[in-house]
Coordinates of C-alpha atoms in Angstrom, one line a residue:
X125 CA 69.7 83.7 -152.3
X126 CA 68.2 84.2 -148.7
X127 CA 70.0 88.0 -148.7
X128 CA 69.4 89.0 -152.4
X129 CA 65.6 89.3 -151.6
X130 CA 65.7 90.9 -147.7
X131 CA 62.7 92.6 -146.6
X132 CA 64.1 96.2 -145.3
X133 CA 62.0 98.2 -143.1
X134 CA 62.2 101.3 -140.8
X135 CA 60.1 101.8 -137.4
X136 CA 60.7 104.1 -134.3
X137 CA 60.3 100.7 -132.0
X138 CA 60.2 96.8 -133.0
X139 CA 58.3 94.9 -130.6
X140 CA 60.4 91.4 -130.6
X141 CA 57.4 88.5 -129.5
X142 CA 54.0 87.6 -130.2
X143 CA 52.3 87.0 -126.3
X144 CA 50.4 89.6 -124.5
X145 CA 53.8 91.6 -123.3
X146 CA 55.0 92.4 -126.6
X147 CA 51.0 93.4 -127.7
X148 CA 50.3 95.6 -125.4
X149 CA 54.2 96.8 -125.8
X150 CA 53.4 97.7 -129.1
X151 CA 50.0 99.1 -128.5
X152 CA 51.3 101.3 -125.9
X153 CA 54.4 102.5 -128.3
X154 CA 51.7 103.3 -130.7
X155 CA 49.4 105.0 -128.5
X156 CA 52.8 107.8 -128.0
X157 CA 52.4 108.3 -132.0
X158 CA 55.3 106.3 -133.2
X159 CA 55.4 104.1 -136.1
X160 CA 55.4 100.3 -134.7
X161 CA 56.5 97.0 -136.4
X162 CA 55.8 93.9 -134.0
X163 CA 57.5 90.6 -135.2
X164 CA 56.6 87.3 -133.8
X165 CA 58.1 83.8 -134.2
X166 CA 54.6 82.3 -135.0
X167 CA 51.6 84.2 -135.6
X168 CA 50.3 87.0 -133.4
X169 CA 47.4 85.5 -131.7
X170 CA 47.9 81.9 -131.9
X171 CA 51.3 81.1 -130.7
X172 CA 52.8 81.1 -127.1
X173 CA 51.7 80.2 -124.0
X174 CA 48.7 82.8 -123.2
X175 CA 46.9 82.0 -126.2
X176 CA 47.2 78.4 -126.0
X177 CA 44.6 78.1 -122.8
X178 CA 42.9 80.2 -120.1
X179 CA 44.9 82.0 -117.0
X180 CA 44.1 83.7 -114.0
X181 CA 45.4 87.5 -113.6
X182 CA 46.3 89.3 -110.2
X183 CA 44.2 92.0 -110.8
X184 CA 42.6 92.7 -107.5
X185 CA 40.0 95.5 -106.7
X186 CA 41.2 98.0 -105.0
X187 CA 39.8 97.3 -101.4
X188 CA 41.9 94.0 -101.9
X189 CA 45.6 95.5 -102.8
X190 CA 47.1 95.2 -99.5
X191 CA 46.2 91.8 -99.3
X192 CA 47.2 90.2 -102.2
X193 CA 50.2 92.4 -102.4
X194 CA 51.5 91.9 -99.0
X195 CA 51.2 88.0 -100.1
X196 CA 53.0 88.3 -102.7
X197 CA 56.2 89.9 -101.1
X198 CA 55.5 87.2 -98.3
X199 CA 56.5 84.7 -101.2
X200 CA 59.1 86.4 -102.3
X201 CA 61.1 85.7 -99.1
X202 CA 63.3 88.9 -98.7
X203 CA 64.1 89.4 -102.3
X204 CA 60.4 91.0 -104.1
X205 CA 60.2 94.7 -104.0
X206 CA 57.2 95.9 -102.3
X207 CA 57.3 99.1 -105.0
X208 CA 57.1 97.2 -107.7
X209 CA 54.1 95.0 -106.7
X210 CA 51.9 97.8 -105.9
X211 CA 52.7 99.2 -109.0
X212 CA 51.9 96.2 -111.0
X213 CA 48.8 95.6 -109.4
X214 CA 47.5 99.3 -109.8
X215 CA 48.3 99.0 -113.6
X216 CA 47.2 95.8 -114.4
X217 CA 43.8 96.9 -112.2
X218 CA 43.5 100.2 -114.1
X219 CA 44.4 98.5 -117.7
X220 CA 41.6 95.2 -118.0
X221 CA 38.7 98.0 -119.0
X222 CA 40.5 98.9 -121.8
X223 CA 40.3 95.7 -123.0
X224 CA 36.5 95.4 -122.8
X225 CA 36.9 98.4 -124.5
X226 CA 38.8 96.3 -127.1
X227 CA 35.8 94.0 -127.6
X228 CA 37.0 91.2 -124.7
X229 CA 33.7 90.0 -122.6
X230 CA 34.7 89.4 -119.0
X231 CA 31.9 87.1 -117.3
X232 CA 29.6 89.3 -115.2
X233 CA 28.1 89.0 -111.7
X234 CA 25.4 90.8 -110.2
X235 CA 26.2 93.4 -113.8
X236 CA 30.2 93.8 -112.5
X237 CA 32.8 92.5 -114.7
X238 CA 34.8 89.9 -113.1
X239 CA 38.4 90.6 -114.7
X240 CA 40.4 87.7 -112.6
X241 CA 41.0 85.4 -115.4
X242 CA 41.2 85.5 -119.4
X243 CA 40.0 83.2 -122.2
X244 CA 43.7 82.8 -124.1
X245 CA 42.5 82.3 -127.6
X246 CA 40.0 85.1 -127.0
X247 CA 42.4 87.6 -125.5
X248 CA 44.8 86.9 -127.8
X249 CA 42.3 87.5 -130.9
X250 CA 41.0 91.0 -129.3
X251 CA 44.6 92.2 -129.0
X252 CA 46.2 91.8 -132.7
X253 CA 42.6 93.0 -133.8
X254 CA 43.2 96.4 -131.4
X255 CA 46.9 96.4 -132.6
X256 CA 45.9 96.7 -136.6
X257 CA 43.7 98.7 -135.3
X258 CA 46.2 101.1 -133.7
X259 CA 48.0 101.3 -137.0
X260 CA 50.6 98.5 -136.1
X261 CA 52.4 96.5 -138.5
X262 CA 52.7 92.8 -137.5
X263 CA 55.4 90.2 -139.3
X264 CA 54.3 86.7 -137.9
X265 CA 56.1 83.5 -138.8
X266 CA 59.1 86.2 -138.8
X267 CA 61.5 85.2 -135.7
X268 CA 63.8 87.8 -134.8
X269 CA 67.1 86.3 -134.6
X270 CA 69.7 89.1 -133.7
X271 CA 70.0 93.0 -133.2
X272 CA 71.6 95.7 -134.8
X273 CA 73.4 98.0 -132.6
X274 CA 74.5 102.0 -133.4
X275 CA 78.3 103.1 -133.0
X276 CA 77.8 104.6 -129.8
X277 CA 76.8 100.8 -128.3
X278 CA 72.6 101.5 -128.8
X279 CA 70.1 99.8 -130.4
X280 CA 69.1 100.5 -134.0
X281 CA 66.7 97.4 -134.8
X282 CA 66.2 94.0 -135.8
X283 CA 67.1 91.3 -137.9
X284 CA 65.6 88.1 -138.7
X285 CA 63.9 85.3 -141.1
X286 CA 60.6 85.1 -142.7
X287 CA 59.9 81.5 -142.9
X288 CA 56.9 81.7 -145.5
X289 CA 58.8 83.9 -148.3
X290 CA 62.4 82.4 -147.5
X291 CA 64.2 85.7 -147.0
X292 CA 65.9 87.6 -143.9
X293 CA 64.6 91.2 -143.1
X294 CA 65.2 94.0 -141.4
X295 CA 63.9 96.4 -139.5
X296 CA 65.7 99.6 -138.7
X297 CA 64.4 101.2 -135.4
X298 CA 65.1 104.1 -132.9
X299 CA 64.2 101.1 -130.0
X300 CA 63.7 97.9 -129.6
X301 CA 61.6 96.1 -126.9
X302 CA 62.0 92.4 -125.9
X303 CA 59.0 90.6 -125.5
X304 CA 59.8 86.9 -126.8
X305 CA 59.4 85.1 -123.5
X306 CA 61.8 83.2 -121.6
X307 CA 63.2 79.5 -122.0
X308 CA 61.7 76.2 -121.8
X309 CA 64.0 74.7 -123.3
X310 CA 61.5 72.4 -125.8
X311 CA 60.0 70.3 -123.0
X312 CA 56.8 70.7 -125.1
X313 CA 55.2 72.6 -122.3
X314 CA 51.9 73.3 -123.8
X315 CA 52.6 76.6 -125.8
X316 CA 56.1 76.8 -124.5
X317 CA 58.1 75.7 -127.7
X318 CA 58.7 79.4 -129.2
X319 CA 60.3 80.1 -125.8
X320 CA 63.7 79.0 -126.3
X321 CA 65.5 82.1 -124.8
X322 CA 66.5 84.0 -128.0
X323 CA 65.7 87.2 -126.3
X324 CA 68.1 86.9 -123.2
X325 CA 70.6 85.8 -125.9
X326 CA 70.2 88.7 -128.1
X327 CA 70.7 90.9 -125.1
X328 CA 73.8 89.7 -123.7
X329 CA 75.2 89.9 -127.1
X330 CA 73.9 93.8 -127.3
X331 CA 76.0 94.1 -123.9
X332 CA 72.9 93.8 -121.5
X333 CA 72.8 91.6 -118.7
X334 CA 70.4 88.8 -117.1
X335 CA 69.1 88.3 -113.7
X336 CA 67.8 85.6 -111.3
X337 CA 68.7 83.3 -113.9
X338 CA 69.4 80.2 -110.8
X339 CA 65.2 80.6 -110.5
X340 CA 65.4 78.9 -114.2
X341 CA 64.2 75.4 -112.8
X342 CA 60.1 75.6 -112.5
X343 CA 58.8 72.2 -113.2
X344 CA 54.8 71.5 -113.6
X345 CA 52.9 68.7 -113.2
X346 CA 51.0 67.1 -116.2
X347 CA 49.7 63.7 -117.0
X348 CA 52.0 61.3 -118.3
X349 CA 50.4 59.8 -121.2
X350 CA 49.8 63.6 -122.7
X351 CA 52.8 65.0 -120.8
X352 CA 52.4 69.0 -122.5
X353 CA 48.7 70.4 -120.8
X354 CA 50.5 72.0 -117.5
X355 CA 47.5 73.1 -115.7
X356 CA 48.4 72.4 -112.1
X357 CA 45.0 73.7 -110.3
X358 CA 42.7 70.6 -110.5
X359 CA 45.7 68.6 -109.1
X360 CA 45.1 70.2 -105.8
X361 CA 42.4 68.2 -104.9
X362 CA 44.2 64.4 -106.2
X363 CA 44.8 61.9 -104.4
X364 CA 48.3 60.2 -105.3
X365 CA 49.8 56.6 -105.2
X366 CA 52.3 54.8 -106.2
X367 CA 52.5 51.9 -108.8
X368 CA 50.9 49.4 -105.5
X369 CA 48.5 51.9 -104.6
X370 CA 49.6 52.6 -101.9
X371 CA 48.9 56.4 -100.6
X372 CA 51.8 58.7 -101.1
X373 CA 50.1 61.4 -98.9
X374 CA 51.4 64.7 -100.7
X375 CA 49.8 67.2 -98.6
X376 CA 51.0 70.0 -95.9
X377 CA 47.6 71.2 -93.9
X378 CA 45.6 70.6 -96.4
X379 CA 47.7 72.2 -99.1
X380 CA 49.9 70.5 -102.0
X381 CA 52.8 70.0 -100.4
X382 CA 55.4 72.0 -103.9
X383 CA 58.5 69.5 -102.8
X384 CA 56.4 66.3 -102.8
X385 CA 55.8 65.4 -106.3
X386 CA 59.2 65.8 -107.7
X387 CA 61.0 63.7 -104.4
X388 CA 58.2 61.1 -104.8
X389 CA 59.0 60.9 -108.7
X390 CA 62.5 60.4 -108.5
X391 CA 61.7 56.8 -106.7
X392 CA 59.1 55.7 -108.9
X393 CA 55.9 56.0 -110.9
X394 CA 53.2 58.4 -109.1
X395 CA 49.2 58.4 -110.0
X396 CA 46.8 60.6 -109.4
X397 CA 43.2 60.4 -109.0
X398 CA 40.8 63.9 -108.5
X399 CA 38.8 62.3 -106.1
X400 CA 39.1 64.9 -103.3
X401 CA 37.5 67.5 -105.5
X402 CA 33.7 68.0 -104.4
X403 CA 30.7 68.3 -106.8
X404 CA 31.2 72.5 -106.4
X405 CA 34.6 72.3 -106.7
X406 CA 34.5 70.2 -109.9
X407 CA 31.6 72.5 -111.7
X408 CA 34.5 75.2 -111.3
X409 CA 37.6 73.6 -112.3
X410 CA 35.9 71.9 -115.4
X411 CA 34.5 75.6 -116.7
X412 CA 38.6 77.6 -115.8
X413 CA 41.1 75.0 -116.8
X414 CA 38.9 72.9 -119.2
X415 CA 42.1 72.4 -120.9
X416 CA 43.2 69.9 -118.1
X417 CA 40.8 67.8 -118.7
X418 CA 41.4 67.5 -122.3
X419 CA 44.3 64.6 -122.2
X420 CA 41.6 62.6 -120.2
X421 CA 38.4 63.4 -122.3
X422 CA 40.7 62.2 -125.3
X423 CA 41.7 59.1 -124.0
X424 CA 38.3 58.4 -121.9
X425 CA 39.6 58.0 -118.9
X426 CA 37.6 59.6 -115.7
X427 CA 39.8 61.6 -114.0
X428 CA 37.6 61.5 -110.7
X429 CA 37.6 57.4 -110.3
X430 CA 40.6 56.5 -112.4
X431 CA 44.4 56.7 -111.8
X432 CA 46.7 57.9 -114.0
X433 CA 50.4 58.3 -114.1
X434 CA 51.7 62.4 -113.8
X435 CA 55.0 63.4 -114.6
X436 CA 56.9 67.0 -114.3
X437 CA 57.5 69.1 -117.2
X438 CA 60.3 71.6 -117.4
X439 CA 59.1 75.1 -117.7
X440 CA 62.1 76.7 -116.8
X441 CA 62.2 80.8 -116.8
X442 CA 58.9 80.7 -118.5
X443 CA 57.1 80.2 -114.9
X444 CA 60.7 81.2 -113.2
X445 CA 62.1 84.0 -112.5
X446 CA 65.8 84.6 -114.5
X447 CA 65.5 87.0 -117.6
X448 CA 66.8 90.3 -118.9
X449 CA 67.8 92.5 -116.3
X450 CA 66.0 95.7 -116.2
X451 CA 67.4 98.9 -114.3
X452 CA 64.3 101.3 -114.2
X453 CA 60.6 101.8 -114.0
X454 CA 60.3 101.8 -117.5
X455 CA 62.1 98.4 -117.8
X456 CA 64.7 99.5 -119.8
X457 CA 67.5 97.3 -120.0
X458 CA 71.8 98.2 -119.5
X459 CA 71.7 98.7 -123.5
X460 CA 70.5 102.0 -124.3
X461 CA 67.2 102.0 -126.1
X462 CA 66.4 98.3 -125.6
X463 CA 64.0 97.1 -123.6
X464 CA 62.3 94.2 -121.6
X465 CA 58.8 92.8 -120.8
X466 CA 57.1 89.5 -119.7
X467 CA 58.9 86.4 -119.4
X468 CA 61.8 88.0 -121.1
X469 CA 62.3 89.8 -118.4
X470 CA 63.6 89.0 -115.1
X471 CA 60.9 89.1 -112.4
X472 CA 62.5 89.1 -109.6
X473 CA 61.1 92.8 -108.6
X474 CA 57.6 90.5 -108.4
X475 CA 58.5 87.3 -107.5
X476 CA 61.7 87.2 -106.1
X477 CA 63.0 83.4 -107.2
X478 CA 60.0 82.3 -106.6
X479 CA 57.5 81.5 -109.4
X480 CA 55.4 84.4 -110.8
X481 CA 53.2 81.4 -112.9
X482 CA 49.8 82.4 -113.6
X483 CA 48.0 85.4 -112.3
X484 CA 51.6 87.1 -111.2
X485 CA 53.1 86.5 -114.5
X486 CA 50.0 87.4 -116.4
X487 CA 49.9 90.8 -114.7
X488 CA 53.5 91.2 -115.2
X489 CA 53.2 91.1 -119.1
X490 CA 50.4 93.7 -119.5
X491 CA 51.9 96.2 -116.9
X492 CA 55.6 96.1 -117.4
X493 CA 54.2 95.8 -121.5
X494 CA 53.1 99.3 -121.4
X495 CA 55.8 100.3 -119.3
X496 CA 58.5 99.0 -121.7
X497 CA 56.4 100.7 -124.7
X498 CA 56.1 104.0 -123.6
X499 CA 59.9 103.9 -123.0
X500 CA 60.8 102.4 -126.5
X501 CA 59.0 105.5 -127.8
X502 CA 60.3 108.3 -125.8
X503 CA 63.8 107.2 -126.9
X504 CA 63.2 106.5 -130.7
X505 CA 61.3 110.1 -130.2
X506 CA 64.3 111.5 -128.6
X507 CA 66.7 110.6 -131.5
X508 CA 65.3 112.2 -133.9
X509 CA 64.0 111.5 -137.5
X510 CA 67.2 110.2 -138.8
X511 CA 67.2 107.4 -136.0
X512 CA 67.3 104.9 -138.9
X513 CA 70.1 106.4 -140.8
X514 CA 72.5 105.5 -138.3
X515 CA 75.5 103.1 -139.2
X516 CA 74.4 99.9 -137.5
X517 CA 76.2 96.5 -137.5
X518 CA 74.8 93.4 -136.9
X519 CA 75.2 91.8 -132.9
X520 CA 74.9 88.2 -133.7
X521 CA 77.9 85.8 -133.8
X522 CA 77.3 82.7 -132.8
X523 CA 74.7 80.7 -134.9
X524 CA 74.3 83.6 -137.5
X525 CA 78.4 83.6 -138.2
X526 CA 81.0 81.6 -138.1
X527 CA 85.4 82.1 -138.4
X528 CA 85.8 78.5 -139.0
X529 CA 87.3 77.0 -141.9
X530 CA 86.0 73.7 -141.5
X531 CA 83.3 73.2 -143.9
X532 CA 81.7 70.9 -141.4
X533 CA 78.2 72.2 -139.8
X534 CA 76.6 71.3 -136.2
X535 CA 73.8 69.3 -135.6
X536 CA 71.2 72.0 -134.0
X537 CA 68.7 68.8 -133.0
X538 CA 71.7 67.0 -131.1
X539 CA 73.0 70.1 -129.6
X540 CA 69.3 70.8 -128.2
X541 CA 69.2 67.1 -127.2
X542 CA 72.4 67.2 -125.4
X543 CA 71.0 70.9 -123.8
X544 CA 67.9 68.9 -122.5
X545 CA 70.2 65.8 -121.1
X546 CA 71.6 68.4 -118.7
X547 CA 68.5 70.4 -117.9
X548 CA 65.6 68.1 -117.8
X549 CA 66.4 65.5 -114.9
X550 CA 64.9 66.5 -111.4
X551 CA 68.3 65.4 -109.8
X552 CA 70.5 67.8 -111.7
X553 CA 68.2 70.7 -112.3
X554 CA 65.7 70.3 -109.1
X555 CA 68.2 69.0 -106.1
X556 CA 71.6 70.7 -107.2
X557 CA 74.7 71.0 -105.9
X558 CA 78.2 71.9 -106.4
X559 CA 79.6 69.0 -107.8
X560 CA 76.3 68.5 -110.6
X561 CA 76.3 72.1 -111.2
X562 CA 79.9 71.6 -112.3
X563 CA 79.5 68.7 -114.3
X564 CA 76.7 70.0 -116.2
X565 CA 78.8 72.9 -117.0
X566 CA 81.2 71.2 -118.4
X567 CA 79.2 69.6 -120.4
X568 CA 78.1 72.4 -121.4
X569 CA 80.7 74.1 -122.4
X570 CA 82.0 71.3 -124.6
X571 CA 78.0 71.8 -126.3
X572 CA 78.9 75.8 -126.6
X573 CA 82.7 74.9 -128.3
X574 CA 80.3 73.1 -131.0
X575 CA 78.2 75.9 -132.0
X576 CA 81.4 77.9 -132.7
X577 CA 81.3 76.1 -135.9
X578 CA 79.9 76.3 -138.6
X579 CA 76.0 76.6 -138.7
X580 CA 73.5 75.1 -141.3
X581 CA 72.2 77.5 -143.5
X582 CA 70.6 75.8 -146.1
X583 CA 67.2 77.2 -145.4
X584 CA 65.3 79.9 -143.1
X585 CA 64.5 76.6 -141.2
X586 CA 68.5 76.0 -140.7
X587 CA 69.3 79.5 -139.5
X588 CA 66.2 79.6 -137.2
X589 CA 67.6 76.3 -135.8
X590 CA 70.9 76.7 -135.4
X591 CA 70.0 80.2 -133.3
X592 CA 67.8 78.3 -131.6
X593 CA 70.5 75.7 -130.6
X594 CA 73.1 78.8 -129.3
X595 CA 70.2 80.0 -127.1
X596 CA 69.5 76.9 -125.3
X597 CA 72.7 76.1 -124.8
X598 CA 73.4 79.6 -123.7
X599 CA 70.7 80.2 -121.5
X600 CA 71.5 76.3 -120.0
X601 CA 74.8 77.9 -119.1
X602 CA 73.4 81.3 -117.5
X603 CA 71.6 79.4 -115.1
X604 CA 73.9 77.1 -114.0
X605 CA 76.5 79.0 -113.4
X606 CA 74.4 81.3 -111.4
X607 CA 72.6 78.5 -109.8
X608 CA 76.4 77.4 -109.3
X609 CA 77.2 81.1 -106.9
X610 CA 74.0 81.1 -105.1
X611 CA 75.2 78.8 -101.7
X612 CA 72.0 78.4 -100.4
X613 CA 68.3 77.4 -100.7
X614 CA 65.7 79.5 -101.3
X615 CA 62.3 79.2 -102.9
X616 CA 62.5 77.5 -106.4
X617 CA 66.2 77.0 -105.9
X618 CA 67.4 74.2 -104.1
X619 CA 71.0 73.1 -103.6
X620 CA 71.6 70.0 -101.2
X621 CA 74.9 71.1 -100.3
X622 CA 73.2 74.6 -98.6
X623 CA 69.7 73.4 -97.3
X624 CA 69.2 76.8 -95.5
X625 CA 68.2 80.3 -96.2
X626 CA 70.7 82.3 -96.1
X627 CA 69.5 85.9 -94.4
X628 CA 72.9 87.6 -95.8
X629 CA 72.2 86.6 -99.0
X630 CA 70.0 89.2 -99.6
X631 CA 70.9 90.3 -103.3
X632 CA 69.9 89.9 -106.8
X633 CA 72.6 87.9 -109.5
X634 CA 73.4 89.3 -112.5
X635 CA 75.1 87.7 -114.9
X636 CA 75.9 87.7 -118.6
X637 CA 78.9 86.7 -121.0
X638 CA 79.1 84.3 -123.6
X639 CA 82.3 83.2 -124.1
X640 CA 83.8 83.7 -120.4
X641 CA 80.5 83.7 -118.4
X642 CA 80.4 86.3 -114.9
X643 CA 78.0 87.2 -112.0
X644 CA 77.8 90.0 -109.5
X645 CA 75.9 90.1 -106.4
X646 CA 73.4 93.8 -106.3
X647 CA 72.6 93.5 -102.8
X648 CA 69.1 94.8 -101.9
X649 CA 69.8 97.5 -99.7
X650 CA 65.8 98.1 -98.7
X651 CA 64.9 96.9 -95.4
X652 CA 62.6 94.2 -95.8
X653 CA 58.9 95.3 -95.4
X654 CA 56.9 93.8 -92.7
X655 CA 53.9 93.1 -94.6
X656 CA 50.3 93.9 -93.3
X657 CA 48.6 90.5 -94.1
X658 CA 50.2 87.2 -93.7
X659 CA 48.2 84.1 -94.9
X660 CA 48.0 81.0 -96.0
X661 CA 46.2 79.2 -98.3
X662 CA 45.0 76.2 -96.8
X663 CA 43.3 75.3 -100.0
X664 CA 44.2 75.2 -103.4
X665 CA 42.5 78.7 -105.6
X666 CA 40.4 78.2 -108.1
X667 CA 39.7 80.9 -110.9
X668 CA 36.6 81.4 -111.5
X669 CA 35.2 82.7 -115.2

């Protein structure tokens, strides 16, 4: 019944994702004079993690770029490419006009736009309004769920569900871009839940590769009682305790020491209480990350005088690093005609395996955005107008098919449960080693001998769900095992066993495979940059609106 009535539909370029990568993807594909179809897994505007609250953007003026850029590649530690954070800076810098041209408001001071942070639900609005304006055609609560690929190994579009009219559809296309986010892996990090790594799956089955995927393990702090607003800023200026307390301390010269929180959390309970935050401080914070102070407005607690427990939420690649590997400045991907942007995307180029959360990331989607639109539409261009009649199969196996006999179906919920087992606790997925990172992959790999079976497919709900199972369990896998052939520590990856930095292991991982997993070491061959400024922050930033 679900195929009788399939939507089929033909595009130069599908924009895969409904966050502000795959809008200004599509935008920019449009803006080249090709026909666009965008297709999110909620609806354009309202779902992911921009449009759920506000975020800063690295968007420096121009007297500022050496600065901020020469910190950023200090944080990368060897591995960020100087290149490619110039580059993102410029565009982002050069693209936030156009959206006041859109009908976005930046706060003004002294009659100058201040364009360092956005209102999400506001942002989010202004873009699908510019996109129907552009002539774009948007399928929300329409989650891709696999791609079709040409004889000759390219892309030729994109198939999925539309939960409100029960049906799959298609979309035939000269390109694809990915813009669905990363993975993390429905720890209910606010706005997080449509991430669940579909994108990096559909690529690896497409024959494209990941990268970075061991920098899968960003954790945020958030309040336990509401454990899903993940705003760490205002916790810069907390105090923390333990269930007696008694001071935990928590703080490097003045800054928020990153390793404190999760080592104090695996002993015991940890409360925090903003009381280090002065009057200034707090008429700031309150106005750019009013959405931390929600959980304690709700349950009228004063978050200035009162404790309250905090916990760490799993964020994984969304504020990591690991994604689709991308091998040129227009972020296309090892697949011919498919691309990557945003979260799906590895940003290593940016952030090394550090974390690229907040103002990195958010420039990161609306730069490499464009970039990865104006590619998709060169190719489709280049093909032809009879890029859609093209013998395409479908690329999708696991989840979407199954060669079992057995009439028997798997349980997506307890495969997604046995995913999170793995991948949530701060002493498996925070302090690794060998012998975890093997344990966890095996039990893994029993997970991924499950979803060989037979999947549910009852309703549009069961075949979302039963993707969505393969992905986390895939993507799970990815980053362990390249967590597994990293041997040392560096920035957001920490293995006990190597507690050094190694200076020879100066290369990217990529990796990929589904059934029989790989990685390969591209060694940076760059000298490292010696940058021009080196600081640092002995206070936490605060956004200002």
């Amino acid at each position: 019944m679900l195929t009788e009535n399939e939507l089929q539909l033909n595009a130069d370029v599908v924009v895969i994702g409904g966050g502000p990568a795959a809008a200004w993807a599509a935008w920019s594909a449009a803006s080249q004079g090709v026909k666009v179809i965008i297709v999110d897994k909620g609806f354009l505007g309202t779902s992911g993690a921009a449009a759920a609250s506000g975020n800063g953007i690295m968007a420096p003026s121009p007297e500022n770029w050496e600065k901020v850029v020469s910190e950023r590649y200090r944080v990368g530690k060897g591995l960020a490419n100087l290149r490619w954070i110039e580059r993102v800076v410029e565009k982002t810098w050069l693209s936030l006009p156009l959206l006041e041209d859109w009908g976005y408001r930046f706060p003004k001071e002294n009659g100058e736009s201040v364009r360092q942070s956005y209102y999400g639900p506001e942002y989010m609005r202004v873009m699908r309004k510019n996109l129907l304006r552009s002539g774009v055609q948007i399928l929300d609560q329409s989650p891709a769920l696999e791609l079709l690929l040409a004889e000759d190994g390219s892309v030729a579009g994109a198939r999925g569900v539309q939960r409100q009219h029960h049906r799959f559809y298609t979309v035939r296309a000269g390109a694809v871009v990915l813009a669905n986010g990363g993975c993390a892996f429905l720890s209910k990090a606010l706005g997080c839940n449509t991430n669940t790594g579909d994108g990096m799956l559909m690529a690896v089955e497409a024959g494209g590769e990941l990268s970075s995927m061991e920098a899968s393990n960003h954790y945020a702090i958030s309040t336990a009682f509401n454990a899903t607003v993940t705003r760490g800023v205002p916790f810069g200026w907390a105090s923390y305790s333990d269930e007696a307390g008694n001071d935990l301390g928590g703080y490097i010269n003045g800054r928020r020491d990153p390793s404190f929180l999760p080592n104090a959390l695996m002993k015991g309970s940890v409360y925090a209480r903003l009381d280090r935050a002065t009057p200034e401080v707090k008429a700031v914070i309150e106005k750019s990350h009013f959405i931390a102070f929600l959980p304690y407005k709700k349950a009228g607690i004063d978050s200035y005088t009162e404790r309250v427990p905090v916990t760490l939420i799993l964020e994984g690649t969304v504020r990591g690093t690991g994604g689709v590997r991308i091998i040129d400045d227009s972020c296309a991907t090892k697949v011919p005609g498919l691309y990557a942007a945003g979260d799906a995307a590895s940003r290593e180029f940016l952030a090394g395996l550090a974390s690229g959360g907040g103002g990195p990331n958010a420039a990161w989607a609306i730069s490499t955005g464009q970039w990865a639109g104006e590619g998709a539409a060169k190719f489709a261009k280049n093909l032809g107008a009879r890029a859609n009649e093209r013998t395409a199969r479908a690329a999708g196996q696991v989840g979407m098919r199954s060669h079992s006999s057995s009439s028997a179906t798997f349980d997506s919920d307890a495969i997604a449960r046995g995913v999170q087992a793995e991948i949530f606790p701060l002493e498996k997925n925070y302090l690794r080693s060998e012998q975890k990172l093997l344990d966890s992959l095996a039990k893994l790999e029993t997970l991924w001998q499950q979803v060989q079976g037979n999947p549910k497919q009852d309703s549009v709900r069961d075949i979302e769900f039963s993707r969505r199972a393969v992905a986390l369990t895939a993507v799970a896998r990815w980053a362990y095992f390249s967590a597994l052939h990293r041997t040392e520590t560096r920035s957001e990856h920490i293995r006990i066993d190597y507690p050094q930095t190694d200076p020879h292991q100066r290369y990217y991982q990529a990796t990929g495979g589904l059934d029989k997993l790989w990685v390969r070491r591209d060694w940076i061959t760059d000298a490292p940059a010696t940058p021009a400024v080196e600081t640092i922050q002995a206070t936490p930033v605060v956004s200002k609106l």
